């Protein structure tokens, strides 16, 4: 008799508030307000650092950096006409966690 495949766990999407709650539960003595301040400061620091053109490398986690996209030609999906897309920089994260 063949085994039934295990059901996949439904993907959970965690908001910043839920993240603060989870971290606060793991840290005795820190309030949700304290954890929220740390999370907000961490995220602001990452964004400010990357915006200045620097990278943040967290060994065992990943790298936050700016990714450059060159100018290119695209297509308008409604008309099919060629359009020029300007060069741009965007925020990028590359994970080095293996699953």
Short mmCIF file of C-alpha atoms in Angstrom, two decimals:
data_model
loop_
_atom_site.label_atom_id
_atom_site.label_comp_id
_atom_site.label_asym_id
_atom_site.label_seq_id
_atom_site.Cartn_x
_atom_site.Cartn_y
_atom_site.Cartn_z
CA UNK A 1 0.00 0.00 0.00
CA UNK A 2 1.48 3.37 -1.09
CA UNK A 3 1.78 6.23 1.34
CA UNK A 4 -0.19 9.37 0.68
CA UNK A 5 2.02 12.40 0.11
CA UNK A 6 2.12 14.78 3.06
CA UNK A 7 -0.05 17.85 2.73
CA UNK A 8 1.87 21.03 2.10
CA UNK A 9 1.65 23.59 4.84
CA UNK A 10 -0.24 26.66 3.70
CA UNK A 11 2.13 29.58 3.20
CA UNK A 12 2.00 32.10 6.01
CA UNK A 13 2.58 35.75 5.22
CA UNK A 14 3.92 37.63 8.21
CA UNK A 15 3.46 41.37 8.56
CA UNK A 16 5.89 43.61 10.40
CA UNK A 17 3.51 43.65 13.39
CA UNK A 18 3.38 39.84 13.46
CA UNK A 19 7.18 39.73 13.20
CA UNK A 20 7.48 42.08 16.18
CA UNK A 21 5.06 39.85 18.13
CA UNK A 22 7.07 36.70 17.35
CA UNK A 23 10.38 38.29 18.32
CA UNK A 24 8.93 39.79 21.52
CA UNK A 25 7.67 36.35 22.59
CA UNK A 26 11.21 34.97 22.27
CA UNK A 27 12.84 37.76 24.24
CA UNK A 28 12.05 37.95 27.93
CA UNK A 29 12.14 41.44 29.34
CA UNK A 30 11.57 43.27 26.05
CA UNK A 31 8.22 44.83 25.33
CA UNK A 32 6.61 44.83 21.89
CA UNK A 33 7.26 48.57 21.83
CA UNK A 34 11.00 47.99 22.39
CA UNK A 35 11.15 45.26 19.74
CA UNK A 36 9.21 47.44 17.27
CA UNK A 37 11.73 50.25 17.81
CA UNK A 38 14.63 47.86 17.09
CA UNK A 39 12.95 46.42 13.97
CA UNK A 40 12.08 49.89 12.64
CA UNK A 41 15.61 51.16 13.29
CA UNK A 42 17.16 48.10 11.65
CA UNK A 43 15.02 48.44 8.52
CA UNK A 44 15.63 52.20 8.27
CA UNK A 45 19.38 51.63 8.61
CA UNK A 46 19.36 49.00 5.86
CA UNK A 47 17.40 51.25 3.50
CA UNK A 48 19.56 54.32 4.21
CA UNK A 49 22.79 52.35 3.77
CA UNK A 50 21.71 50.80 0.45
CA UNK A 51 20.32 54.13 -0.76
CA UNK A 52 23.82 55.62 -0.28
CA UNK A 53 25.22 52.93 -2.60
CA UNK A 54 26.73 50.68 0.07
CA UNK A 55 26.02 46.99 0.74
CA UNK A 56 25.07 45.20 3.92
CA UNK A 57 26.31 41.60 4.13
CA UNK A 58 24.93 39.47 6.92
CA UNK A 59 26.94 36.25 6.96
CA UNK A 60 24.62 33.26 7.03
CA UNK A 61 21.64 35.35 5.90
CA UNK A 62 22.16 37.43 2.77
CA UNK A 63 23.19 40.70 1.12
CA UNK A 64 21.24 43.93 0.70
CA UNK A 65 22.45 46.11 -2.16
CA UNK A 66 21.50 48.30 -5.11
CA UNK A 67 20.85 46.54 -8.42
CA UNK A 68 21.27 48.52 -11.64
CA UNK A 69 19.04 47.90 -14.65
CA UNK A 70 20.25 49.22 -17.99
CA UNK A 71 17.96 51.09 -20.38
CA UNK A 72 16.13 48.73 -22.69
CA UNK A 73 13.33 48.43 -25.21
CA UNK A 74 10.07 46.91 -24.07
CA UNK A 75 6.61 46.37 -25.49
CA UNK A 76 3.33 47.98 -24.55
CA UNK A 77 1.17 44.91 -23.81
CA UNK A 78 -2.02 46.63 -25.01
CA UNK A 79 -0.77 47.91 -28.36
CA UNK A 80 2.39 45.91 -28.99
CA UNK A 81 4.29 49.14 -29.70
CA UNK A 82 7.94 49.34 -28.74
CA UNK A 83 8.67 51.61 -25.78
CA UNK A 84 11.92 52.81 -24.26
CA UNK A 85 12.43 51.90 -20.60
CA UNK A 86 14.88 54.14 -18.76
CA UNK A 87 17.82 52.80 -16.76
CA UNK A 88 17.06 52.51 -13.06
CA UNK A 89 18.43 51.39 -9.74
CA UNK A 90 16.45 49.24 -7.36
CA UNK A 91 16.79 47.69 -3.94
CA UNK A 92 17.93 44.05 -4.08
CA UNK A 93 18.35 41.23 -1.59
CA UNK A 94 20.22 38.03 -2.31
CA UNK A 95 19.81 35.26 0.21
CA UNK A 96 22.60 32.81 0.99
CA UNK A 97 20.38 30.51 3.06
CA UNK A 98 20.09 26.98 1.68
CA UNK A 99 16.83 25.11 2.13
#
